[in-house]
Coordinates of C-alpha atoms in Angstrom, one line a residue:
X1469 CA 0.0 0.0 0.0
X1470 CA 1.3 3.4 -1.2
X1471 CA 2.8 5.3 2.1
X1472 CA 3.7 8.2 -0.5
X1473 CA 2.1 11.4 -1.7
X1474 CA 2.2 11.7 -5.5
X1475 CA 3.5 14.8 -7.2
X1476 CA 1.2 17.7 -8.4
X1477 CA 1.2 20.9 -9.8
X1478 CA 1.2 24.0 -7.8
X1479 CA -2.1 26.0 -7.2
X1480 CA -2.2 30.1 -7.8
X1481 CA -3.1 31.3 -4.7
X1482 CA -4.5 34.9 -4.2
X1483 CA -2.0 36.1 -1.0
X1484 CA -3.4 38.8 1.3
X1485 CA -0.6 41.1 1.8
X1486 CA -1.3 41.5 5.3
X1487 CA -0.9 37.2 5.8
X1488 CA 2.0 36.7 8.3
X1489 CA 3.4 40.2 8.2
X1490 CA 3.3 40.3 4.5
X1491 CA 5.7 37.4 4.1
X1492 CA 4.5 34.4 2.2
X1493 CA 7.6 32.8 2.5
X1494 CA 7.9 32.5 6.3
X1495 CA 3.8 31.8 6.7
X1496 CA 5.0 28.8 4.0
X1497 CA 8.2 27.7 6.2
X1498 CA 5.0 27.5 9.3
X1499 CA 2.9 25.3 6.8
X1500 CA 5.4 22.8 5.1
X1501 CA 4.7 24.4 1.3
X1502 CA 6.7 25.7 -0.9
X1503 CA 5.8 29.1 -2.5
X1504 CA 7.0 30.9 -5.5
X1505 CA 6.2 34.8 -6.4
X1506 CA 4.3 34.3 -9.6
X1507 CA 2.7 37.8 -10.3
X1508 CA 4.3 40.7 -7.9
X1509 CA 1.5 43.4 -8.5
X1510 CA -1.4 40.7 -7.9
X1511 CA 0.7 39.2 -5.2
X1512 CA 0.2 36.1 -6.9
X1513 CA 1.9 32.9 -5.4
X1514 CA 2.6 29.2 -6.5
X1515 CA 1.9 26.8 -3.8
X1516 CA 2.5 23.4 -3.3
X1517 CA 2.6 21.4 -0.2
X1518 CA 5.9 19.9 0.6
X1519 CA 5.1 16.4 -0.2
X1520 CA 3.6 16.8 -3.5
X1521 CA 6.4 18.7 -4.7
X1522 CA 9.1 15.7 -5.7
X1523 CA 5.6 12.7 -4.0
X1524 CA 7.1 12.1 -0.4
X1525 CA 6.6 10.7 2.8
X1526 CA 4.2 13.4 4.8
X1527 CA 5.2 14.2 8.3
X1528 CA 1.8 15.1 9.2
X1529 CA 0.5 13.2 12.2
X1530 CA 2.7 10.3 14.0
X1531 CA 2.1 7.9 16.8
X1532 CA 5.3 6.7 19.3
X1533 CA 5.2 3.5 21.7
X1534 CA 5.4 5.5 25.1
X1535 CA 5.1 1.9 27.5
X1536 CA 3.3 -0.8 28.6
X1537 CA 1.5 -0.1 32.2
X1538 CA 3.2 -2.6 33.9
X1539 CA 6.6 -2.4 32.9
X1540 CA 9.0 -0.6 35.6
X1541 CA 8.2 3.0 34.9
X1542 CA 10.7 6.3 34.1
X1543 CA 10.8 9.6 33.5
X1544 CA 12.9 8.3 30.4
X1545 CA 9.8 6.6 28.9
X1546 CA 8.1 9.8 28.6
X1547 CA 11.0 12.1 27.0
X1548 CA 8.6 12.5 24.1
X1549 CA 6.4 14.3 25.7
X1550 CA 8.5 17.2 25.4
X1551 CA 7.8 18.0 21.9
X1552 CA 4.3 19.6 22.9
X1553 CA 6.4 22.1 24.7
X1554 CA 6.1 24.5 21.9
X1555 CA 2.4 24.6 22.6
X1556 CA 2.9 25.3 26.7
X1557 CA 1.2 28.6 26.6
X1558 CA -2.1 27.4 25.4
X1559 CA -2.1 25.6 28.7
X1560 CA -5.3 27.1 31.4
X1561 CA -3.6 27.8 34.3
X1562 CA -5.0 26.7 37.4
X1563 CA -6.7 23.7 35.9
X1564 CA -3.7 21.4 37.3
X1565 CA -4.5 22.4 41.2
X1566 CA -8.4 21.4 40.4
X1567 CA -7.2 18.3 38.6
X1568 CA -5.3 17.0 41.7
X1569 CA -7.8 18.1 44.0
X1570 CA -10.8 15.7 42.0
X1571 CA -7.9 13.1 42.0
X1572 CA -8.1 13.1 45.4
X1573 CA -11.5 12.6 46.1
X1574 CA -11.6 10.6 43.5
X1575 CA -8.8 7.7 45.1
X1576 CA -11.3 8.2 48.1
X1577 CA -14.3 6.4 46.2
X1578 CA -14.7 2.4 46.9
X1579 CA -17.0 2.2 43.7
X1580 CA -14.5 3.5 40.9
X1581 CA -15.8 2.5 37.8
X1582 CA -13.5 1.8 34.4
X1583 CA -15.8 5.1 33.2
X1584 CA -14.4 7.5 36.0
X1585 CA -11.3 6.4 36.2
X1586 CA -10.4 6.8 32.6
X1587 CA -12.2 10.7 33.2
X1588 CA -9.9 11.1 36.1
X1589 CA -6.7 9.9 33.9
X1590 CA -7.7 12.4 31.1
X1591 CA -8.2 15.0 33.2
X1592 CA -4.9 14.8 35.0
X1593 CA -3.0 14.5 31.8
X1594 CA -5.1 17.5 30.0
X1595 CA -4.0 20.2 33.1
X1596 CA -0.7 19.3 33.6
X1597 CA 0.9 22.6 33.5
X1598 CA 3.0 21.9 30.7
X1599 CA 5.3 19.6 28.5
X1600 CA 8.1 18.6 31.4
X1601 CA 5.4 18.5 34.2
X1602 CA 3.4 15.8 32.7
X1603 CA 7.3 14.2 31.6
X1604 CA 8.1 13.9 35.2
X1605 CA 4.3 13.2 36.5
X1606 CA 3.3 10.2 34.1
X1607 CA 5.3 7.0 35.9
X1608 CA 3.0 8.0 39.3
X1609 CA -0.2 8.2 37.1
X1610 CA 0.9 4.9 35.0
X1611 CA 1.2 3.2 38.8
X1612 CA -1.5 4.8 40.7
X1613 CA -4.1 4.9 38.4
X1614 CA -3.8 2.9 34.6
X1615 CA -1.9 -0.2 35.5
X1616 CA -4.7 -1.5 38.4
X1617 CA -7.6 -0.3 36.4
X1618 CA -6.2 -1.4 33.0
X1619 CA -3.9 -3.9 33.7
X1620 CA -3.2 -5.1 30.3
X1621 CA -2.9 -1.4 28.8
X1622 CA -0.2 0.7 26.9
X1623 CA 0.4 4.2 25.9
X1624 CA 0.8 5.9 23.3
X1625 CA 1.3 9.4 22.3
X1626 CA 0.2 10.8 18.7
X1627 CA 1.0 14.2 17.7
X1628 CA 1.6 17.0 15.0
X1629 CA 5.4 16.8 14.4
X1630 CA 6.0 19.9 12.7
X1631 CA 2.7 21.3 13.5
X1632 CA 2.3 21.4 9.5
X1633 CA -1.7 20.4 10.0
X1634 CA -2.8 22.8 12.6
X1635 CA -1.0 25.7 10.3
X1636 CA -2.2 24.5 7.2
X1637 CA -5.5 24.5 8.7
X1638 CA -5.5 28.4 10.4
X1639 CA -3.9 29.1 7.1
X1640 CA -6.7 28.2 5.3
X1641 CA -9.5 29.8 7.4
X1642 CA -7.3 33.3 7.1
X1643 CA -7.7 33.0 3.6
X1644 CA -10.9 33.3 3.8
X1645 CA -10.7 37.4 4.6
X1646 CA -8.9 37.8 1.4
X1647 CA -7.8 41.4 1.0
X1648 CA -10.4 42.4 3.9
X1649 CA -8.5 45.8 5.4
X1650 CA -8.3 45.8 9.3
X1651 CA -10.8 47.9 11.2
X1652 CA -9.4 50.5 13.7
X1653 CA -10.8 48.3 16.2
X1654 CA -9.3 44.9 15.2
X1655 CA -6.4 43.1 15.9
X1656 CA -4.4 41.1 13.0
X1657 CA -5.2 37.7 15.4
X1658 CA -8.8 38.4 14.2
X1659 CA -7.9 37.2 11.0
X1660 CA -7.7 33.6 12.2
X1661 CA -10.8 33.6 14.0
X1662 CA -12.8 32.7 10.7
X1663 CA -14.9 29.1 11.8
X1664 CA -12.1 28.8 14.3
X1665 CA -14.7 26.6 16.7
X1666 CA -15.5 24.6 14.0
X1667 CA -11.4 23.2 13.8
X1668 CA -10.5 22.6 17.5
X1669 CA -9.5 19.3 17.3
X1670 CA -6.4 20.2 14.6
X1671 CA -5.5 22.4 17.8
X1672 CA -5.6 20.7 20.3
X1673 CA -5.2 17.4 20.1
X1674 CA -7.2 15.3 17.3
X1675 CA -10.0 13.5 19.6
X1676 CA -12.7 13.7 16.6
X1677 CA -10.3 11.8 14.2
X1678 CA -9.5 9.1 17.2
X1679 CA -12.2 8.3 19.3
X1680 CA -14.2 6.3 16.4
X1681 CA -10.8 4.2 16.4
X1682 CA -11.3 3.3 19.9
X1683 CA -15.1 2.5 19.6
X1684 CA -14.2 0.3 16.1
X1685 CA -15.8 -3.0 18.5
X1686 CA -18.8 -1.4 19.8
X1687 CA -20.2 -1.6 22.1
X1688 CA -16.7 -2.8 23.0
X1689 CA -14.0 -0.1 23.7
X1690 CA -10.5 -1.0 24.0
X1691 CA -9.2 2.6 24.3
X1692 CA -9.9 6.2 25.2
X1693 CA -7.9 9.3 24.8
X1694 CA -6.2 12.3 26.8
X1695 CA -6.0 15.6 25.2
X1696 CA -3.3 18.0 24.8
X1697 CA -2.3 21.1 22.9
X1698 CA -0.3 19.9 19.7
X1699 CA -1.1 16.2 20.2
X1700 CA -2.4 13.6 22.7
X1701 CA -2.0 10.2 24.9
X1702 CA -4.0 7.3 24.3
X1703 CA -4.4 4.7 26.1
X1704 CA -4.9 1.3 24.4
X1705 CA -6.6 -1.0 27.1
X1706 CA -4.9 -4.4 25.4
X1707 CA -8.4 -6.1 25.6
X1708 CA -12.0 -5.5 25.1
X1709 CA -14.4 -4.1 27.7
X1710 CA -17.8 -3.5 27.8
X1711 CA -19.2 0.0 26.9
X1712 CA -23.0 -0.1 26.8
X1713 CA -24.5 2.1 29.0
X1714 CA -26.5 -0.8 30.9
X1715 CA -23.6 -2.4 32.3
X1716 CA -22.4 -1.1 35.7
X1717 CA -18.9 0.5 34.2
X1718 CA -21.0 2.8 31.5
X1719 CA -17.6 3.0 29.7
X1720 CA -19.0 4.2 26.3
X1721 CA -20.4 7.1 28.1
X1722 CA -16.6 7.8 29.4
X1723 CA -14.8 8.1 25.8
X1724 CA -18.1 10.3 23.9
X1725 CA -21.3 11.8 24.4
X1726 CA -24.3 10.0 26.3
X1727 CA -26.0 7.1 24.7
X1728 CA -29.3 6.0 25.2
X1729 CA -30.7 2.8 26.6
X1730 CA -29.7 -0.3 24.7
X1731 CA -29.9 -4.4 24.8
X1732 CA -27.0 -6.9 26.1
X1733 CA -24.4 -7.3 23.8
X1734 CA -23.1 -9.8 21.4
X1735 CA -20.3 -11.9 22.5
X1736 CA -17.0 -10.1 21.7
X1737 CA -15.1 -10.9 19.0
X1738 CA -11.6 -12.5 19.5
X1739 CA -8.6 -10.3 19.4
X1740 CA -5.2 -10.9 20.1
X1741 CA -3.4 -7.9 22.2
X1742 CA -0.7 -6.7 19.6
X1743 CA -3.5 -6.3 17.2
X1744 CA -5.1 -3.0 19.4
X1745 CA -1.5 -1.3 18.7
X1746 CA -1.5 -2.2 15.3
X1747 CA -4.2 -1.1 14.6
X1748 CA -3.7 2.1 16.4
X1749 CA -0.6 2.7 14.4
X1750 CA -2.1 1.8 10.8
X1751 CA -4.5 4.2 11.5
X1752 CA -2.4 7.1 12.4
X1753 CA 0.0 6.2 9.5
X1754 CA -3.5 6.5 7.4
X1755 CA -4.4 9.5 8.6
X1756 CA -1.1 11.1 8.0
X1757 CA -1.8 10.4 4.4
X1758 CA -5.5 11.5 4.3
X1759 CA -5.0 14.8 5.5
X1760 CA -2.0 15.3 3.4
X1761 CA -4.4 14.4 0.4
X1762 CA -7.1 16.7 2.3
X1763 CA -5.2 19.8 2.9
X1764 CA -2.9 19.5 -0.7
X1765 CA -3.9 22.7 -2.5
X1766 CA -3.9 21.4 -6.2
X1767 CA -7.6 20.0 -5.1
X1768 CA -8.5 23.4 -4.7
X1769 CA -8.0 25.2 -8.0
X1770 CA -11.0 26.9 -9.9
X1771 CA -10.8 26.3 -13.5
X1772 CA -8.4 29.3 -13.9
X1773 CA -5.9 27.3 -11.4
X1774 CA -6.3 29.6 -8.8
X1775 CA -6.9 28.5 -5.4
X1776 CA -10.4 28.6 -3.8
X1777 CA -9.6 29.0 -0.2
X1778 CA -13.9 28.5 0.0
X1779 CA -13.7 25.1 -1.3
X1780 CA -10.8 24.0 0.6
X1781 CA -12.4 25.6 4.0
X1782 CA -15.7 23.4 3.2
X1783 CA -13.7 20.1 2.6
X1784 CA -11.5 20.0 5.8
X1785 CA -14.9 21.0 7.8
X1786 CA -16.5 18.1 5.9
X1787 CA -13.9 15.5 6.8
X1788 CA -13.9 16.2 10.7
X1789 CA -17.9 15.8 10.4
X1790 CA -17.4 12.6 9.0
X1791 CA -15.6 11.2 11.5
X1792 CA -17.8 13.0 13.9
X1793 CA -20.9 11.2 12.5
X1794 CA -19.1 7.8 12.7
X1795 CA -18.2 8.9 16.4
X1796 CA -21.8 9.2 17.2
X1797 CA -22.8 6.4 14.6
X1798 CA -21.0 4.1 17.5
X1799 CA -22.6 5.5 20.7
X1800 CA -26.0 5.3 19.8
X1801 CA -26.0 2.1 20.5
X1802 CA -29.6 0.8 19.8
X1803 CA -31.5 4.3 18.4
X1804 CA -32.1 3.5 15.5
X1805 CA -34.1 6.2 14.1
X1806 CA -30.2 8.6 15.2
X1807 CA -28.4 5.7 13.7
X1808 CA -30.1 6.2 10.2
X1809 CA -30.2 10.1 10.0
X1810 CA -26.5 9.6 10.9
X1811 CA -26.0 7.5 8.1
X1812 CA -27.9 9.3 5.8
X1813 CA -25.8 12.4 6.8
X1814 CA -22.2 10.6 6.9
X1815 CA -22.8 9.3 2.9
X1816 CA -23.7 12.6 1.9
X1817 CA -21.2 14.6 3.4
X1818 CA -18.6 11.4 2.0
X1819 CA -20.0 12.1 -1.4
X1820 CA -19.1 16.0 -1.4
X1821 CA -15.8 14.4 0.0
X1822 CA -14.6 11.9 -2.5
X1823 CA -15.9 12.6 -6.0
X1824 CA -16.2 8.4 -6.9
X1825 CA -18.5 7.9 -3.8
X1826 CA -21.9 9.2 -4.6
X1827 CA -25.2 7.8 -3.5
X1828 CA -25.3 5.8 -7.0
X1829 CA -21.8 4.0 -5.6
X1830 CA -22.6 4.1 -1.8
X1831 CA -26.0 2.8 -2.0
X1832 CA -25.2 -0.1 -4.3
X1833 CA -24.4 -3.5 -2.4
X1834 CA -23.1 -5.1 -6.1
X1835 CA -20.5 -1.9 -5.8
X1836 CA -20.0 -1.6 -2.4
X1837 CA -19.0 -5.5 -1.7
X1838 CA -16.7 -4.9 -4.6
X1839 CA -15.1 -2.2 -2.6
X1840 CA -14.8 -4.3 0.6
X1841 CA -13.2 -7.0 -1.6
X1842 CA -10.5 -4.2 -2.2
X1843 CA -10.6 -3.3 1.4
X1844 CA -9.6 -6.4 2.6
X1845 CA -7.2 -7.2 0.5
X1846 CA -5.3 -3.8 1.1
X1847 CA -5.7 -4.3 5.0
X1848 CA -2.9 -5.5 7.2
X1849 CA -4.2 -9.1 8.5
X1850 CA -4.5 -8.5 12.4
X1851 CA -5.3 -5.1 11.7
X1852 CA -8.5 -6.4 10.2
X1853 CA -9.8 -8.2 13.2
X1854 CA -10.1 -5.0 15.4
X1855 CA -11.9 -2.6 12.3
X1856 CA -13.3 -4.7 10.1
X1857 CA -16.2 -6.9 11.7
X1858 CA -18.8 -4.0 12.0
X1859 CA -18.1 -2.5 7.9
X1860 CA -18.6 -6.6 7.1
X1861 CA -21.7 -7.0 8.9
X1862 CA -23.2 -3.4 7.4
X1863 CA -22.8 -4.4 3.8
X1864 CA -24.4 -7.7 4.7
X1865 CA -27.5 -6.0 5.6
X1866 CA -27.2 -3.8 2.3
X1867 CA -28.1 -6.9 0.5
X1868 CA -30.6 -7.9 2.8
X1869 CA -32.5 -5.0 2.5
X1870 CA -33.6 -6.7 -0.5
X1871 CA -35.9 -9.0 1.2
X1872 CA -37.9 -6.2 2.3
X1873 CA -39.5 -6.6 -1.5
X1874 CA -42.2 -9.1 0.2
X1875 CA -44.9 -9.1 -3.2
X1876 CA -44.3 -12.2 -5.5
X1877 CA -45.5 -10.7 -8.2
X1878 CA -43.4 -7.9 -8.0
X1879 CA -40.8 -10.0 -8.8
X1880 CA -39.9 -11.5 -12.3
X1881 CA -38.5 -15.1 -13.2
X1882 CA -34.9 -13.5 -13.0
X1883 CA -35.8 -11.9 -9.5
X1884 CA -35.5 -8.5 -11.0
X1885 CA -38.1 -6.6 -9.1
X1886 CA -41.1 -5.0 -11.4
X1887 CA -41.8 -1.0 -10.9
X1888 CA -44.1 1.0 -11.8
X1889 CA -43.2 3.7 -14.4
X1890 CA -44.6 7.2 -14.9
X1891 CA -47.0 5.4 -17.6
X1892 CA -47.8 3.1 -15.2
X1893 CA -46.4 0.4 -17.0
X1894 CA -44.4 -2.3 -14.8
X1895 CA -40.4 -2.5 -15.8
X1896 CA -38.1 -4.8 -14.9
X1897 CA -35.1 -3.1 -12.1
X1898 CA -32.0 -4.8 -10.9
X1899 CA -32.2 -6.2 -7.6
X1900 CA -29.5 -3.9 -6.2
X1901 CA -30.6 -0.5 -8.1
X1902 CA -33.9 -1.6 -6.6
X1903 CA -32.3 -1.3 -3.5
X1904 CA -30.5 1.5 -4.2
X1905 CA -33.5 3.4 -5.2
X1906 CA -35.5 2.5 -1.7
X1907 CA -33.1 3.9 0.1
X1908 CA -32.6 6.9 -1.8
X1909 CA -36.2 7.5 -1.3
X1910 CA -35.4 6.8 2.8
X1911 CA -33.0 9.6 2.8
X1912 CA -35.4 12.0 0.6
X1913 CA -38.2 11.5 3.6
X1914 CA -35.3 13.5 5.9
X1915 CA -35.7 16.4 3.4
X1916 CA -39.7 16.0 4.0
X1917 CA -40.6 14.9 0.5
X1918 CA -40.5 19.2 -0.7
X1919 CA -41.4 18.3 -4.3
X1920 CA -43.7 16.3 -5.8
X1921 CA -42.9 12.6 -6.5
X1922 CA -42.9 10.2 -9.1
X1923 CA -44.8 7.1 -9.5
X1924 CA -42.0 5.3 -9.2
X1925 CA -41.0 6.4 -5.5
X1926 CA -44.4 6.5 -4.8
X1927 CA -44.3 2.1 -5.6
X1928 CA -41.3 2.2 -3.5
X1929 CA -43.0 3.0 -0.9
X1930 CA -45.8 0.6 -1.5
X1931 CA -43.9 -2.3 -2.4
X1932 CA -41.3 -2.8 0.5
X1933 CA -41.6 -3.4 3.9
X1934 CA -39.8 -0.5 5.1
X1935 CA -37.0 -2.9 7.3
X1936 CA -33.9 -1.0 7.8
X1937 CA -31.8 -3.4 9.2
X1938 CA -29.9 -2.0 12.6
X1939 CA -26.4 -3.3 10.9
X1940 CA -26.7 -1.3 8.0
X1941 CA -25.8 2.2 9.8
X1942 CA -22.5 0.8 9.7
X1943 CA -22.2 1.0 6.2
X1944 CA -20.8 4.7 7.2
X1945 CA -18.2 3.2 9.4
X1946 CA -17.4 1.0 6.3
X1947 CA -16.6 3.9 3.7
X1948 CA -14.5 5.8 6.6
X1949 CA -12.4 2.7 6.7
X1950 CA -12.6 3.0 3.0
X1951 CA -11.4 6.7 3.1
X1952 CA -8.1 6.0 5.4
X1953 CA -7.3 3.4 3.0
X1954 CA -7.7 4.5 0.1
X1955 CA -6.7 8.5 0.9
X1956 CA -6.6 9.4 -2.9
X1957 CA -10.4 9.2 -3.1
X1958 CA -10.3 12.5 -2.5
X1959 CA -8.5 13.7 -5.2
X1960 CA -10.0 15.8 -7.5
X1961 CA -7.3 16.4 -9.7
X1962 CA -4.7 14.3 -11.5
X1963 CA -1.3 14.3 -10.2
X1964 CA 2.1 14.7 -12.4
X1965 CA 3.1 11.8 -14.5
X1966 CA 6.4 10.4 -12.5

């Protein structure tokens, strides 16, 4: 599987003159491009990102073996750590008194569930004053508090290396002002203020693009994660526990937002305990290439070449939503009617994502299982066991939608299924594109039905049973995986010959 970023072509982009002091060149040293004056009275730049400039390696996002929880522990494990100091003034002080202070009261509890103990971990490690505090605190907290409560655990730290993403990102909201002039009553920060909330989690730390990692077995979770500034810790339980919000640890609720009330699980799958780390470290090594694909600028050009800083703000805000809908996708455990608006929503926003993956590709179980086929074969073996069984089991259900059909004589000798046309006339329709169809009329009922339909949706309606099988809300969980494998879905240009 590729681990390289082809080579493109550089994008025109529009520079504001007051971006980074008026020097493109140092705002491009902060971002990992490389710029080029192309028009001095426009201030007209080339751009390219650093990888697509000779198809490298990106040094985006990178995850390091920190220890196992019950190996003897060291300040010497943690040395790492240290490269978040750059980002020790974003720190709230006072948060690191409060944080022991709830530990405290916290070790005083007889009933500690898995739940508030992983909080009380996260919290700890969030308010650490900075870099070199939480280097010197994390052997006590790996003693005191993960190794009894996860026995089996390790930890991991994932960060921004270079802090390329976050830059790339504030970049490309601030290009959003364009040649805006500053008001007497605003500062040159304000520039970078533009859908800021909407992009926290390229700041600090990358929770939306982890947690559905951790929830990849659910309602198993065999991970959570800790926060920081420029990066964060994760701690990888080595093992499967329970997460439904029934069972007395309510573990689920600990790593995401509340769930509602849902039935005993399944048995758990089997998984041996290297395959949680490698799995943890295929997906970061995926995720270094997808937003190195997301944030490349030659994706971005109008048809003049120049740079839409619009277009490129949309995409990186649609790519955290989709992992935010696969986030929730997991929690809400048996909510069925959630679990298919989140679907519904996840496809769509993957369709404005990846130009190949529109609702005639997505809702197509003859396409889709061809896509799986390629999925597995690209997957690492024990990697598979760990993120695979829930995107299996969803395009099962694709196909069984089918057997909502329930008239025989809807049905031809071929088991085509027979719809009615606009001339009322019956016509034969491919199984699948019957399917495909059905549920395309399931997501038009979100929208309210706001124009008048044809006959043929109308026999939709009439002709199936209206089963929506719980396992096919996975199908969104599926086409994430798809997107981390396959990062160059998202390319909507051709790169250089080589």
């Amino acid at each position: 599987m590729a681990k390289t970023i082809r080579r493109f072509a550089p994008v025109s982009v529009q520079m504001p003159r007051w971006i980074h002091g008026g020097d493109p060149r140092g705002l491009a040293d902060l971002c990992g491009w490389r710029v080029d004056l192309e028009d001095e009275p426009m201030w007209r730049w080339k751009v390219q990102t650093r990888e697509t400039v000779e198809g490298e390696q990106p040094s985006l996002v990178r995850a390091r073996y920190l220890s196992a929880a019950g190996a003897p522990q060291s300040d010497s494990l943690y040395e790492p750590l240290l490269d978040l100091s750059f980002r020790d003034a974003l720190q709230v002080s006072g948060a690191w008194e409060g944080a022991l202070e709830q530990d405290a009261r916290f070790a005083e509890h007889d009933r500690r569930t898995f739940a508030s103990t992983a909080q009380n971990i996260r919290s700890l490690i969030m308010a650490a004053p900075d870099a070199r505090a939480l280097r010197k605190f994390m052997p006590q907290l790996v003693q005191k508090r993960v190794q009894p409560a996860f026995p089996r655990s390790s930890l991991w730290f994932i960060d921004t290396p270079n802090d390329w993403l976050g830059m790339r990102f504030g970049a490309s909201r601030a290009l959003l002002r364009g040649e805006d002039v500053l008001s007497a009553n605003e500062s040159m920060g304000t520039y970078f203020q533009s859908s800021q909330a909407l992009f926290n989690d390229t700041m600090l730390g990358l929770g939306a693009y982890l947690t559905p990692l951790f929830a990849s077995l659910t309602p198993y979770v065999w991970g959570f994660t800790a926060l920081r500034a420029g990066g964060l810790i994760a701690v990888d339980f080595g093992e499967l526990l329970h997460g439904d919000p029934r069972a007395s640890d309510r573990l689920l609720r600990g790593i995401s937002t509340p769930v509602s009330e849902s039935r005993s699980a399944d048995d758990p799958p089997v998984v041996r305990k290297n395959a949680y780390g490698a799995a943890l470290r295929w997906w970061c090594g995926r995720l270094n290439l997808l937003f190195a694909e997301a944030t490349n600028l030659a994706n971005y050009g109008d048809s003049s070449g120049l740079l839409s800083p619009e277009m490129l703000v949309e995409k990186l805000l649609s790519l955290e939503q989709l992992f935010r809908h696969c986030e929730s996708l997991a929690v809400a455990r048996d909510d069925l009617h959630s679990k298919r608006i989140l679907l519904f929503m996840a496809l769509e926003t993957l369709g404005g994502l990846a130009p190949g993956l529109t609702w005639q590709v997505t809702y197509d179980y003859v396409k889709v299982e061809d896509l799986l086929s390629k999925l597995k074969a690209a997957m690492p073996e024990g990697v598979r066991t760990v993120l695979l069984p829930r995107a299996e089991r969803a395009v099962e259900a694709l196909r069984v939608v089918g057997d909502g059909f329930f008239i025989p004589d809807r049905r031809d000798h071929s088991g085509d299924i027979l719809l009615r046309g606009d001339d009322g006339k019956l016509q034969p329709v491919r199984m699948n594109v019957a399917v495909r169809l059905w549920l395309r009329v399931l997501r038009n009922s979100q929208h309210g039905f706001d124009r008048d339909q044809s006959r043929r949706t109308r026999d939709l309606l009439a002709i199936h049973d209206g089963h929506f099988p719980k396992a096919l809300a996975d199908l969104a969980w599926f086409f994430l995986l798809y997107l981390l494998t396959f990062p160059e879905s998202i390319r909507r240009v051709r790169p250089l010959s080589t």
